[in-house]
Short mmCIF file of C-alpha atoms and ligand atoms in Angstrom, two decimals:
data_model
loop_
_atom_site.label_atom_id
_atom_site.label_comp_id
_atom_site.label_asym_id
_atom_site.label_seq_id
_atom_site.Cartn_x
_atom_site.Cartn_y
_atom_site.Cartn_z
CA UNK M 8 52.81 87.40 40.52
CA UNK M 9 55.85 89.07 41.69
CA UNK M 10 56.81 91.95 42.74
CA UNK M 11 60.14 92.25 43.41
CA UNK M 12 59.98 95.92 43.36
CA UNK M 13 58.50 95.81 46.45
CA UNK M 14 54.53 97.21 47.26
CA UNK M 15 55.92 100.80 48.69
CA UNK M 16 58.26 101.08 45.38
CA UNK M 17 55.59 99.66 42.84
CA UNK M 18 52.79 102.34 44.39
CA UNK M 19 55.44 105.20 43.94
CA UNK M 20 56.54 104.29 40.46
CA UNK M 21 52.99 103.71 39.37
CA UNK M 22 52.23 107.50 40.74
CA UNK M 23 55.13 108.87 39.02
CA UNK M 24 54.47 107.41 35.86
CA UNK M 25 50.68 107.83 35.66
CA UNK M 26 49.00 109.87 33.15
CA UNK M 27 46.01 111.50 34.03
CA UNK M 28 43.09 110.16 32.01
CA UNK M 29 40.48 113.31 31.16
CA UNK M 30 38.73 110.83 28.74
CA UNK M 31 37.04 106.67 27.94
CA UNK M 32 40.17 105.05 26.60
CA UNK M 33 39.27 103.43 23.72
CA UNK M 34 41.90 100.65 23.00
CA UNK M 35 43.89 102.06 20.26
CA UNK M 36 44.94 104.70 22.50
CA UNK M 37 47.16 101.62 24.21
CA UNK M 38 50.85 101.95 24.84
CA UNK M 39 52.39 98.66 24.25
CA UNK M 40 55.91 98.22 25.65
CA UNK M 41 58.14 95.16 23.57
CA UNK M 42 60.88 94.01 25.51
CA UNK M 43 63.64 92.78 22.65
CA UNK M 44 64.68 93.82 19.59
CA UNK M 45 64.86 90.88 17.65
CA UNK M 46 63.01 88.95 14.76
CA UNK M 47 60.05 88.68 17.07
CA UNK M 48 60.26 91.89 18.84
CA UNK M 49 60.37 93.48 15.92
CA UNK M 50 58.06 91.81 13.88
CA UNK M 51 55.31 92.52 16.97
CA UNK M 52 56.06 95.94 16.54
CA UNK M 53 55.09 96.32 13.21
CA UNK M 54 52.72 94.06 13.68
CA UNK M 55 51.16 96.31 16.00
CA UNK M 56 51.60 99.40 14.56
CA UNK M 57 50.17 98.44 11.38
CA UNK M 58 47.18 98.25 13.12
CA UNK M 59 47.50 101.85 15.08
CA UNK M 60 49.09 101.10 18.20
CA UNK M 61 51.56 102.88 20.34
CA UNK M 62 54.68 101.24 20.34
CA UNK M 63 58.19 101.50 22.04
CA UNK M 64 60.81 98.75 21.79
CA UNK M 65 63.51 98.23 24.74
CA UNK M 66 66.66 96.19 23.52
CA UNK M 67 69.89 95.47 25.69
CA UNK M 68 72.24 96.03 22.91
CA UNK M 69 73.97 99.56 22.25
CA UNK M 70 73.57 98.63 18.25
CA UNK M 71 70.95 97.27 16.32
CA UNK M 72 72.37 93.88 14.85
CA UNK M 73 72.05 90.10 14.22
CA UNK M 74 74.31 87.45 14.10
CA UNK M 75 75.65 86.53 11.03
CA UNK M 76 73.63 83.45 9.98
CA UNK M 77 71.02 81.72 7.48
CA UNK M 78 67.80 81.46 7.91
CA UNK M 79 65.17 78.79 6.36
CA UNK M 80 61.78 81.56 6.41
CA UNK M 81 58.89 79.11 5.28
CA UNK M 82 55.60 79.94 3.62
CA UNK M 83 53.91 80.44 6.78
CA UNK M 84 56.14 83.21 8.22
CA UNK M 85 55.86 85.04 4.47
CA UNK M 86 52.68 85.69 4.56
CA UNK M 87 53.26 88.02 7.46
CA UNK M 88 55.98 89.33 6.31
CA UNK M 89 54.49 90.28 2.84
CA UNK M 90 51.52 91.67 5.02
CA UNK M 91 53.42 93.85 7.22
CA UNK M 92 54.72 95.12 3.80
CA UNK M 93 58.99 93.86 4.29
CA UNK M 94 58.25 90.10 1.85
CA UNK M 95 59.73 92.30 -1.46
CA UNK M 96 62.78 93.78 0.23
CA UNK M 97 63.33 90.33 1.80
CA UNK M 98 62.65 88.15 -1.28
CA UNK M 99 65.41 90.50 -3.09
CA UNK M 100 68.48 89.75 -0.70
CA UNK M 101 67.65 86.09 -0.39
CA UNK M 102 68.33 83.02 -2.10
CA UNK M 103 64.59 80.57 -3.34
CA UNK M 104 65.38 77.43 -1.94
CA UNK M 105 66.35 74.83 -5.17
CA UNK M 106 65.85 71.60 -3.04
CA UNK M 107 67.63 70.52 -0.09
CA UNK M 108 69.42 67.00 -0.23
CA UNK M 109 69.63 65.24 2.48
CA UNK M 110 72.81 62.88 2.27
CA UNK M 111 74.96 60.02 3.65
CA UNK M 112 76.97 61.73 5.87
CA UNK M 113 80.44 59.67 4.52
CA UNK M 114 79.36 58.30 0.84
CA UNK M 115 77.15 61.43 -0.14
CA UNK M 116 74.41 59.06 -1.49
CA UNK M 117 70.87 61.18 -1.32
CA UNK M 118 68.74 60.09 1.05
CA UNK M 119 66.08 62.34 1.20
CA UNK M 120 65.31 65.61 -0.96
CA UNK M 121 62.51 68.44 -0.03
CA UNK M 122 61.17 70.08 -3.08
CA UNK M 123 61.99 73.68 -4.44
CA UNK M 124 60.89 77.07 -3.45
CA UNK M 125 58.88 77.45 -6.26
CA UNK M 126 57.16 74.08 -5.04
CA UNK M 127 56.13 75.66 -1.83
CA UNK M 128 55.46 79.00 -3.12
CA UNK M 129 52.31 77.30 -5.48
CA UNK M 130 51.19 75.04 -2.60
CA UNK M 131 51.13 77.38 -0.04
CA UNK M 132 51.11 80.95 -1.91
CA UNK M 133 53.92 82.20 -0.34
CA UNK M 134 58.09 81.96 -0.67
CA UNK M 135 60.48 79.52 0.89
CA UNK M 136 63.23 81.73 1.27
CA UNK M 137 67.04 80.91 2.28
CA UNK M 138 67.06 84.51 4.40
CA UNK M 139 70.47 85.92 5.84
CA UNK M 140 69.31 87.02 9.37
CA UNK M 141 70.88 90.18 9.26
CA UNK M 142 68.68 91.08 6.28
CA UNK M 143 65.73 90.12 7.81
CA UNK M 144 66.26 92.45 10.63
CA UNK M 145 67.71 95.13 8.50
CA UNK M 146 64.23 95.38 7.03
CA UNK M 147 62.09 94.54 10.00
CA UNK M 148 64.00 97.31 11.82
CA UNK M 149 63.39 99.99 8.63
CA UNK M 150 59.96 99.54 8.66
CA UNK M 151 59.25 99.67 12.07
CA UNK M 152 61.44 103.29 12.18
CA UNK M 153 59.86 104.57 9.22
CA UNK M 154 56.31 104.68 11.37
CA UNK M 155 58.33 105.78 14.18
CA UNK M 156 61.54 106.92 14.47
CA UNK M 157 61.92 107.04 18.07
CA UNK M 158 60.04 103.77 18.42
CA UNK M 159 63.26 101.59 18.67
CA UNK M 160 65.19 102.45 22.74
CA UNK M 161 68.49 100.99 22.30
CA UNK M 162 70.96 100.46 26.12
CA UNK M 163 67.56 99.42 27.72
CA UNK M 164 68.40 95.96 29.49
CA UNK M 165 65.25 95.14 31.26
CA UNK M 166 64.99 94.37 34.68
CA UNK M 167 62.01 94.32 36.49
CA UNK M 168 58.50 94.98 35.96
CA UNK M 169 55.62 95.14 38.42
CA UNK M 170 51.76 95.43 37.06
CA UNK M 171 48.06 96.95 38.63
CA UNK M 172 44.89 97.46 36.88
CA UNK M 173 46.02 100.74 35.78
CA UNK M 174 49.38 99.46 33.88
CA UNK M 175 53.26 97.87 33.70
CA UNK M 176 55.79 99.41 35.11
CA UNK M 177 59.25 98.21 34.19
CA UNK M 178 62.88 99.52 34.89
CA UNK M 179 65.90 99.01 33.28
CA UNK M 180 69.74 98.22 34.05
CA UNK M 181 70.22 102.05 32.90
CA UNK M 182 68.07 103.21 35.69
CA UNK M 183 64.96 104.28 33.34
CA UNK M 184 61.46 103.82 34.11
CA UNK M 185 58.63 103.15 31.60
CA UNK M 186 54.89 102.82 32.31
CA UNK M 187 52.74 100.86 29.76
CA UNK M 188 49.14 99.51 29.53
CA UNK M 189 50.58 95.58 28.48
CA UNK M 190 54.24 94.78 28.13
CA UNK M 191 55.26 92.05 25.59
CA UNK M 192 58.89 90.20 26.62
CA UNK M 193 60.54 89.41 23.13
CA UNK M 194 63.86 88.63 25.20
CA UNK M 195 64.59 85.38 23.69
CA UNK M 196 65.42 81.90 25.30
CA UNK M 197 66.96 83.38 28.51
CA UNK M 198 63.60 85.92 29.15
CA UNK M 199 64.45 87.68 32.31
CA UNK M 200 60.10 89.15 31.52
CA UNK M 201 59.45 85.62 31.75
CA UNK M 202 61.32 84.75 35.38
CA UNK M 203 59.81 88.16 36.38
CA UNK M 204 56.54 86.66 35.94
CA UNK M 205 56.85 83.11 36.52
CA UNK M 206 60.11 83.03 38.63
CA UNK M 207 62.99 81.13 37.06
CA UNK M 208 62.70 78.10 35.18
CA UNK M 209 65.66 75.58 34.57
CA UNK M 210 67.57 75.83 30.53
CA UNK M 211 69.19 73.22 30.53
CA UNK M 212 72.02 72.31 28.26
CA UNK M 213 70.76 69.57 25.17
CA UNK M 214 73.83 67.66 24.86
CA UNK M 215 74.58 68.83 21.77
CA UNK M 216 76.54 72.02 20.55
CA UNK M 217 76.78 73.81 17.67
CA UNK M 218 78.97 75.14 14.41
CA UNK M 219 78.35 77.97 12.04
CA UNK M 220 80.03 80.09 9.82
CA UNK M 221 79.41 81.99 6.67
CA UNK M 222 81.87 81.04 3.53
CA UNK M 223 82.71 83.45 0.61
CA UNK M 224 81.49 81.03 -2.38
CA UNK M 225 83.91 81.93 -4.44
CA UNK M 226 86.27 80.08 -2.41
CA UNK M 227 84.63 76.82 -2.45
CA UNK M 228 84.99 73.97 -5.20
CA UNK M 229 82.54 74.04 -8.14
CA UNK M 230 80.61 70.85 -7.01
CA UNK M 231 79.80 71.98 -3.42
CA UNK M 232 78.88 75.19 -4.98
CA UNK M 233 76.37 73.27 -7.40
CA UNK M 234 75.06 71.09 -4.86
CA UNK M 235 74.59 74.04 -2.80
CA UNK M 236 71.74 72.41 0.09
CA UNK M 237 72.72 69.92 1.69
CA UNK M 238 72.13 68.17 5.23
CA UNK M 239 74.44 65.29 5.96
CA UNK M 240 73.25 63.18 8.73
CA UNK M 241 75.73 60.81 10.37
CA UNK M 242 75.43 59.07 13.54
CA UNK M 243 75.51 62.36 16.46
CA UNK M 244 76.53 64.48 14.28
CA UNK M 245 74.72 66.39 10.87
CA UNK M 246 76.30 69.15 9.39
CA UNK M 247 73.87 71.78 6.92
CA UNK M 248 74.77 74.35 4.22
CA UNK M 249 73.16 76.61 1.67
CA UNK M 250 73.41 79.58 -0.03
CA UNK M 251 72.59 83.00 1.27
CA UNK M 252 72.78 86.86 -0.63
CA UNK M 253 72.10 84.84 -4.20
CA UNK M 254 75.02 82.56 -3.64
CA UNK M 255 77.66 84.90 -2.67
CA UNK M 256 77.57 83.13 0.87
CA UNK M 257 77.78 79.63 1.94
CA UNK M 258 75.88 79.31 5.16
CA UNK M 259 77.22 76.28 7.40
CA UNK M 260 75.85 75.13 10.48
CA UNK M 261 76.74 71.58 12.85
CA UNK M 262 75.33 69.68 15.78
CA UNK M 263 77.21 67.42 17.50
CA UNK M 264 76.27 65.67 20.69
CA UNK M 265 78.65 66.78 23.77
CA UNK M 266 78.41 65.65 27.15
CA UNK M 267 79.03 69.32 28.99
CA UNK M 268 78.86 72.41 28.03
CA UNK M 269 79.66 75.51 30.43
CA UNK M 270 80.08 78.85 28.00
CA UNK M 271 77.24 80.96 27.27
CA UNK M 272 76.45 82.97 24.28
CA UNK M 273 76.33 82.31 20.35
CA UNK M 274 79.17 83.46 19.39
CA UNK M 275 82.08 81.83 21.08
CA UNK M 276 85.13 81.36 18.53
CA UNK M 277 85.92 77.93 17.65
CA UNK M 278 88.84 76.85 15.81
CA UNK M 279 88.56 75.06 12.54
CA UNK M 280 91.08 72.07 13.88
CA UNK M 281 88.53 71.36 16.45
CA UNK M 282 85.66 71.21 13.91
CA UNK M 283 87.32 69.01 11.55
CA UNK M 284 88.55 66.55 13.98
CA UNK M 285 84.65 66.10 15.12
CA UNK M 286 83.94 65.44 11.30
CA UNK M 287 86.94 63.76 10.61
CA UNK M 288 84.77 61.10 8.87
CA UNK M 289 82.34 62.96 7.16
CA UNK M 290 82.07 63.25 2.75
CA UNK M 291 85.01 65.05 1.57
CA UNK M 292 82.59 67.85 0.33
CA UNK M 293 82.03 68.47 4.07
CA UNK M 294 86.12 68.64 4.89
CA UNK M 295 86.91 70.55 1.72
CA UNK M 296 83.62 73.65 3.20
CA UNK M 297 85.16 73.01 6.59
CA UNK M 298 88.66 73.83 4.97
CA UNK M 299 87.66 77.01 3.45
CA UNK M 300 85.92 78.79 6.03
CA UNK M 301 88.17 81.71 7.55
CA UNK M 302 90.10 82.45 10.46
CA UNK M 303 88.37 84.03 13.05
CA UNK M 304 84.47 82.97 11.16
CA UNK M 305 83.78 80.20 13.09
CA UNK M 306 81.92 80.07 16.30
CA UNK M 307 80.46 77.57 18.74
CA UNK M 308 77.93 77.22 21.15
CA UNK M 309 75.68 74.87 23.21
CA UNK M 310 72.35 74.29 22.70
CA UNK M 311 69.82 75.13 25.21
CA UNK M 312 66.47 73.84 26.00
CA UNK M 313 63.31 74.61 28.62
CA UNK M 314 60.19 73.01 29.14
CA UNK M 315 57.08 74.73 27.03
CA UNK M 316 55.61 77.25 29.40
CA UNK M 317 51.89 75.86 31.02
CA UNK M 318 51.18 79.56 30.42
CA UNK M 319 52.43 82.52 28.46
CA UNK M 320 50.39 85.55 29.94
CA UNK M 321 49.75 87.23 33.37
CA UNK M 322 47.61 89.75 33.29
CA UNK M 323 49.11 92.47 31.38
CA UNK M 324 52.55 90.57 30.44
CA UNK M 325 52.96 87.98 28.07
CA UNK M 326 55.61 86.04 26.39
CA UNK M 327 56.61 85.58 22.48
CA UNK M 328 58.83 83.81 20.42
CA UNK M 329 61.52 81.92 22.28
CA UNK M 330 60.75 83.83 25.31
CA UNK M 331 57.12 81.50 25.03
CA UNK M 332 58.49 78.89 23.43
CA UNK M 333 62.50 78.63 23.29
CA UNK M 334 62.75 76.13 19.71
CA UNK M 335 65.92 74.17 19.01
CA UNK M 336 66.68 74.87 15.25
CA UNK M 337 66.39 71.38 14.06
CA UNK M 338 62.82 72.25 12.26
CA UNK M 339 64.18 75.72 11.37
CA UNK M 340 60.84 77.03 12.62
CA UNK M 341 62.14 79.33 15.51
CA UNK M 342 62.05 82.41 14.07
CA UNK M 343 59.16 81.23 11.59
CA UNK M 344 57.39 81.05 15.19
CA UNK M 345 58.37 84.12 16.41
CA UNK M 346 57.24 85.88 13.57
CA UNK M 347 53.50 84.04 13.21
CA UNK M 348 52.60 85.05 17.05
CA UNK M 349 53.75 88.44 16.34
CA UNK M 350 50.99 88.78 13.35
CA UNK M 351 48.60 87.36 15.28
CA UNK M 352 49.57 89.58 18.40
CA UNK M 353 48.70 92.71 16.16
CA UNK M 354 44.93 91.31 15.37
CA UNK M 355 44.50 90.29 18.96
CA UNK M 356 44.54 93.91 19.93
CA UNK M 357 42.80 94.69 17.30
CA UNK M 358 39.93 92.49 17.64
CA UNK M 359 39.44 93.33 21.34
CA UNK M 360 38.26 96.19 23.71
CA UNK M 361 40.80 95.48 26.65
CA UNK M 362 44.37 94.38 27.36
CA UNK M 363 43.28 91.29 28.98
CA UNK M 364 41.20 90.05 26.58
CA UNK M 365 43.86 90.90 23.60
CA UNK M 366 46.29 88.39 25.34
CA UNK M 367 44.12 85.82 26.31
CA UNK M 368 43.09 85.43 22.65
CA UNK M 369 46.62 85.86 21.55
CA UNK M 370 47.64 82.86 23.96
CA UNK M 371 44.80 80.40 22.90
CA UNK M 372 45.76 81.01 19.69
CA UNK M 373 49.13 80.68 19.66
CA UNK M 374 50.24 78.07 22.65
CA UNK M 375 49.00 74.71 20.64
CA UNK M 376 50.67 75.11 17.76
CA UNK M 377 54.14 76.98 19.07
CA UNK M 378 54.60 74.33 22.06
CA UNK M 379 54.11 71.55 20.29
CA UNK M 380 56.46 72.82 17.63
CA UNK M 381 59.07 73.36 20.29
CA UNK M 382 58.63 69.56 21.19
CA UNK M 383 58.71 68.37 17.86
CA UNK M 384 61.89 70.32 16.92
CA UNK M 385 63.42 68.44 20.09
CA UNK M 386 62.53 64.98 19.01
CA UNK M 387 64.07 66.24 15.26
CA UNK M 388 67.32 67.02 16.83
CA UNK M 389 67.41 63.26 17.50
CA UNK M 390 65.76 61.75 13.96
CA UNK M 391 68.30 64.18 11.88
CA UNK M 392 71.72 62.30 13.35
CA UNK M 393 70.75 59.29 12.13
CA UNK M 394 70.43 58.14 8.75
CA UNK M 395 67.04 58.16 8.28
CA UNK M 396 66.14 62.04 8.61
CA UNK M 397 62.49 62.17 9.99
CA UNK M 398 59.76 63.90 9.00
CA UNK M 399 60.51 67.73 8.43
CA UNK M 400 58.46 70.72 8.98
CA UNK M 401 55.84 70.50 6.43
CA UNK M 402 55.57 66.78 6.65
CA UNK M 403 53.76 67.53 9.91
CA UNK M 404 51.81 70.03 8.33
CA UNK M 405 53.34 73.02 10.14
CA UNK M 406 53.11 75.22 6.29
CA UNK M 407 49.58 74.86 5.97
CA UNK M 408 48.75 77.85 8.22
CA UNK M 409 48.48 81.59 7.62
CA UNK M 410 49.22 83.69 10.50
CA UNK M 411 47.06 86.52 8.40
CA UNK M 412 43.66 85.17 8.13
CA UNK M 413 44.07 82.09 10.99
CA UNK M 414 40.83 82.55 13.18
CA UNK M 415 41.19 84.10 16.21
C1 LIG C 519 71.78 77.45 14.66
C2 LIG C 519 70.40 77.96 14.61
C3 LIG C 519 69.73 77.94 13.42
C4 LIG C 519 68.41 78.37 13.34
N1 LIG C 519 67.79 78.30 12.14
C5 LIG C 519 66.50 78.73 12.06
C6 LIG C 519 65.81 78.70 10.81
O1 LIG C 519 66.36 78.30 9.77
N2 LIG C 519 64.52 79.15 10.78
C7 LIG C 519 63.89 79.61 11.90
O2 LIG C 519 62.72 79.99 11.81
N3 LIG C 519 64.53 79.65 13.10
C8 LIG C 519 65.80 79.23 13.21
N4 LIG C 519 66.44 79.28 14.41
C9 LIG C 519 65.73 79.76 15.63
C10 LIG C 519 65.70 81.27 15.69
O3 LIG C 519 66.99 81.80 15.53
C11 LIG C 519 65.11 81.76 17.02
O4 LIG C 519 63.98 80.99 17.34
C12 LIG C 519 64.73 83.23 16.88
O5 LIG C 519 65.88 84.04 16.74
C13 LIG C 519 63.91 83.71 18.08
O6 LIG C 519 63.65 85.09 17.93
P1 LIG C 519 63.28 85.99 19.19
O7 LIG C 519 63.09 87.37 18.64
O8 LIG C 519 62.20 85.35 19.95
O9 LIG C 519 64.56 85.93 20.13
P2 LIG C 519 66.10 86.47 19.88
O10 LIG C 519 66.41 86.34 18.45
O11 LIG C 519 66.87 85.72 20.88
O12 LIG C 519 65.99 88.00 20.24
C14 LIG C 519 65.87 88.43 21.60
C15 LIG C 519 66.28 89.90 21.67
O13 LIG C 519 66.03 90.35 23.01
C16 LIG C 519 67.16 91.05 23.48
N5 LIG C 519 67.18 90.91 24.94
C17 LIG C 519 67.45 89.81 25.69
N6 LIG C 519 67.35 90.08 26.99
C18 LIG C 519 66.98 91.38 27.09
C19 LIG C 519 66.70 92.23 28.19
N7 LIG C 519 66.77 91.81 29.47
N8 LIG C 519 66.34 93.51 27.94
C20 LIG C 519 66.25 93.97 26.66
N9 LIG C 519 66.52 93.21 25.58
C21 LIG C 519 66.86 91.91 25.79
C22 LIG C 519 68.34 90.37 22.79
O14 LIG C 519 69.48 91.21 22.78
C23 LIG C 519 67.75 90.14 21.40
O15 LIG C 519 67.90 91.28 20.57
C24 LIG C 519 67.76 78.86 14.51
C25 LIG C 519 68.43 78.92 15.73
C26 LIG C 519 69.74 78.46 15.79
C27 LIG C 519 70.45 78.48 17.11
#
């Protein structure tokens, strides 16, 4: 463990910070401290408050936001969702999948197709939902203010933490100070909770970067709007769109392989010369989207990737979503991820009598199945730019589980 605090520090923030204890604890007296406000952070909240915990959230940003961006949410992260009681607001912004085609990336000849929402929703008793992101955490973030308004603490870039039997202490880039019984890092791919704990492990760059944009449909020809999911898959390169906010958006996103990389962040601005010169010989469906989207709503980034994490939890810290288990989005199960360990998170604590226990259950039953997910998603990014498109995400059987009644 670290402690970069230092011992002398650590022993005077830990006095500062205690609270006397006149009474037992039982367990739902438990502060929990989530580190990120994003689809997982927020989705543990809830997850945890549902279930009568004490919760604050600590997010860098100065705004709640997301990036402007589709989302595939599959069966399996619905049935949280409609637990945690945001499925119906979500279901109403978003788009049921109709059936993705999977095509020749220069003839357009159909490949592949994956059946339609309403496929998956009898299967698996749940939606298949074509989500804009910002939607999704526009409700997540409602419902976790509506149990607590001053749940959410906005300007809060974590720093450091330090942990005893008695608690986590972590501090901020703003200079506050928080004292918790367990501390969750939700802090995405980059998790500065998860080099606290584990020290720094390489990201290293994929060799493949990235293209999205959101198109007004109305500004798109009649067929593409039709034909509105589609994944072309040429040779290093696929290109993806569908609809989003019942059709009114046309989401697009690209992978390309690259050889370097240097920039960081998601939302770099691209130019759309640059993006059709990569596709150059791609359908004319994909030139004609490419055409239409906007100046200044396309951006570009690289693709990072780690090696799953041996182990997720120390003590009273642990890791979720792509903090645990960064995912390249070529299964579109990142966030689907995220959003199953934060439902079982919840019953974790509420199963158990102590901290410890509560994340050592949570980490058995969530490591398997999220790490090799991560790896799988890897070996996709390969299979989906070349012409024969792999085996997607419930052809390895990854819908078939629900994060609400999954033993524990
Ligand atoms: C192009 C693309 C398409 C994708 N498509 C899909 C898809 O269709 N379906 C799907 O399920 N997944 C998809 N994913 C993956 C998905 O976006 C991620 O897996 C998901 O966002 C992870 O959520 P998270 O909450 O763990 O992390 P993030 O979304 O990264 O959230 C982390 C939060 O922590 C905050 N933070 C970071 N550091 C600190 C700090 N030090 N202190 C305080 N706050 C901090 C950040 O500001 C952010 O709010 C896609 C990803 C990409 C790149």
């Amino acid at each position: 463990m670290l402690h970069p605090l230092g011992q002398n520090t650590i022993r005077a923030l830990m006095r500062q910070t205690a609270q006397p204890q006149t009474r037992a604890r039982v367990i739902s007296d438990f502060h929990i401290a989530i580190i990120g406000a994003g689809i997982g952070g927020l989705t543990a909240a809830l997850s945890l408050q549902r279930h009568g915990f004490g919760v604050s959230v600590y997010e860098q940003a100065t705004e709640l936001r997301e990036f402007g961006a589709g989302l595939v949410v599959t069966p399996n992260a619905m049935h949280a969702l409609n637990a945690l009681g945001v499925g119906a607001a979500i279901i109403e912004t978003s788009n049921v999948s109709v059936g993705l085609l999977f095509k020749h990336y220069k003839t357009g000849e159909v490949l592949q197709s994956r059946p339609p929402g309403d496929y998956y929703k009898s299967k698996y008793g749940a939606s298949h939902l074509l989500v804009h992101r910002a939607d999704l955490h526009a409700a997540l973030s409602a419902a976790v203010l509506a149990n607590d308004p001053a749940c959410i603490h906005l300007d809060h870039a974590f720093s450091e933490l330090c942990q005893d039997e008695n608690g986590v202490v972590a501090r901020f880039a703003n200079g506050a100070t928080i004292k918790a019984d367990a501390l969750i890092g939700c802090d995405g791919y980059r998790s500065t909770v998860r080099d606290q704990v584990y020290g720094s492990t390489p990201v290293t760059f994929t060799g493949q970067i990235s293209f999205r944009a959101l198109v007004r449909s109305e500004s798109l020809p009649e067929e593409i709007r039709q034909q509105a999911e589609c994944l072309y898959v040429g040779p290093g390169r696929m290109l993806l769109h569908y609809p989003l906010r019942n059709r009114a958006l046309m989401n697009v996103v690209a992978h390309a392989r690259q050889d370097r990389w240097e920039a960081e962040g998601w939302a770099i601005p691209a130019q759309r010369s640059e993006f059709l010169e990569l596709y150059s010989d791609f359908h004319p469906n994909v030139l004609q989207l490419i055409e239409a989207i906007e100046p200044n709503a396309l951006f570009k980034w690289g693709l990072r990737d780690r090696e799953p994490l041996p182990q997720w939890t120390l003590g009273r810290v642990s890791t979720l979503g792509d903090a645990a288990h960064p995912m390249s989005p070529f299964l579109g199960q990142g966030a689907v991820m995220a959003i199953e360990d934060a439902m079982v998170l919840g019953r974790c604590f509420a199963k158990t009598g102590t901290v410890g226990e509560a994340l050592r259950l949570y980490e058995t039953a969530r490591k398997p199945r999220a790490n090799a997910a991560q790896l799988y998603s890897r070996e996709q990014g390969t299979n989906l730019q070349h012409i024969d498109p792999g085996r997607g995400a419930e052809a390895i059987g990854l819908f078939n589980y629900n994060p609400t009644t999954v033993p524990i």
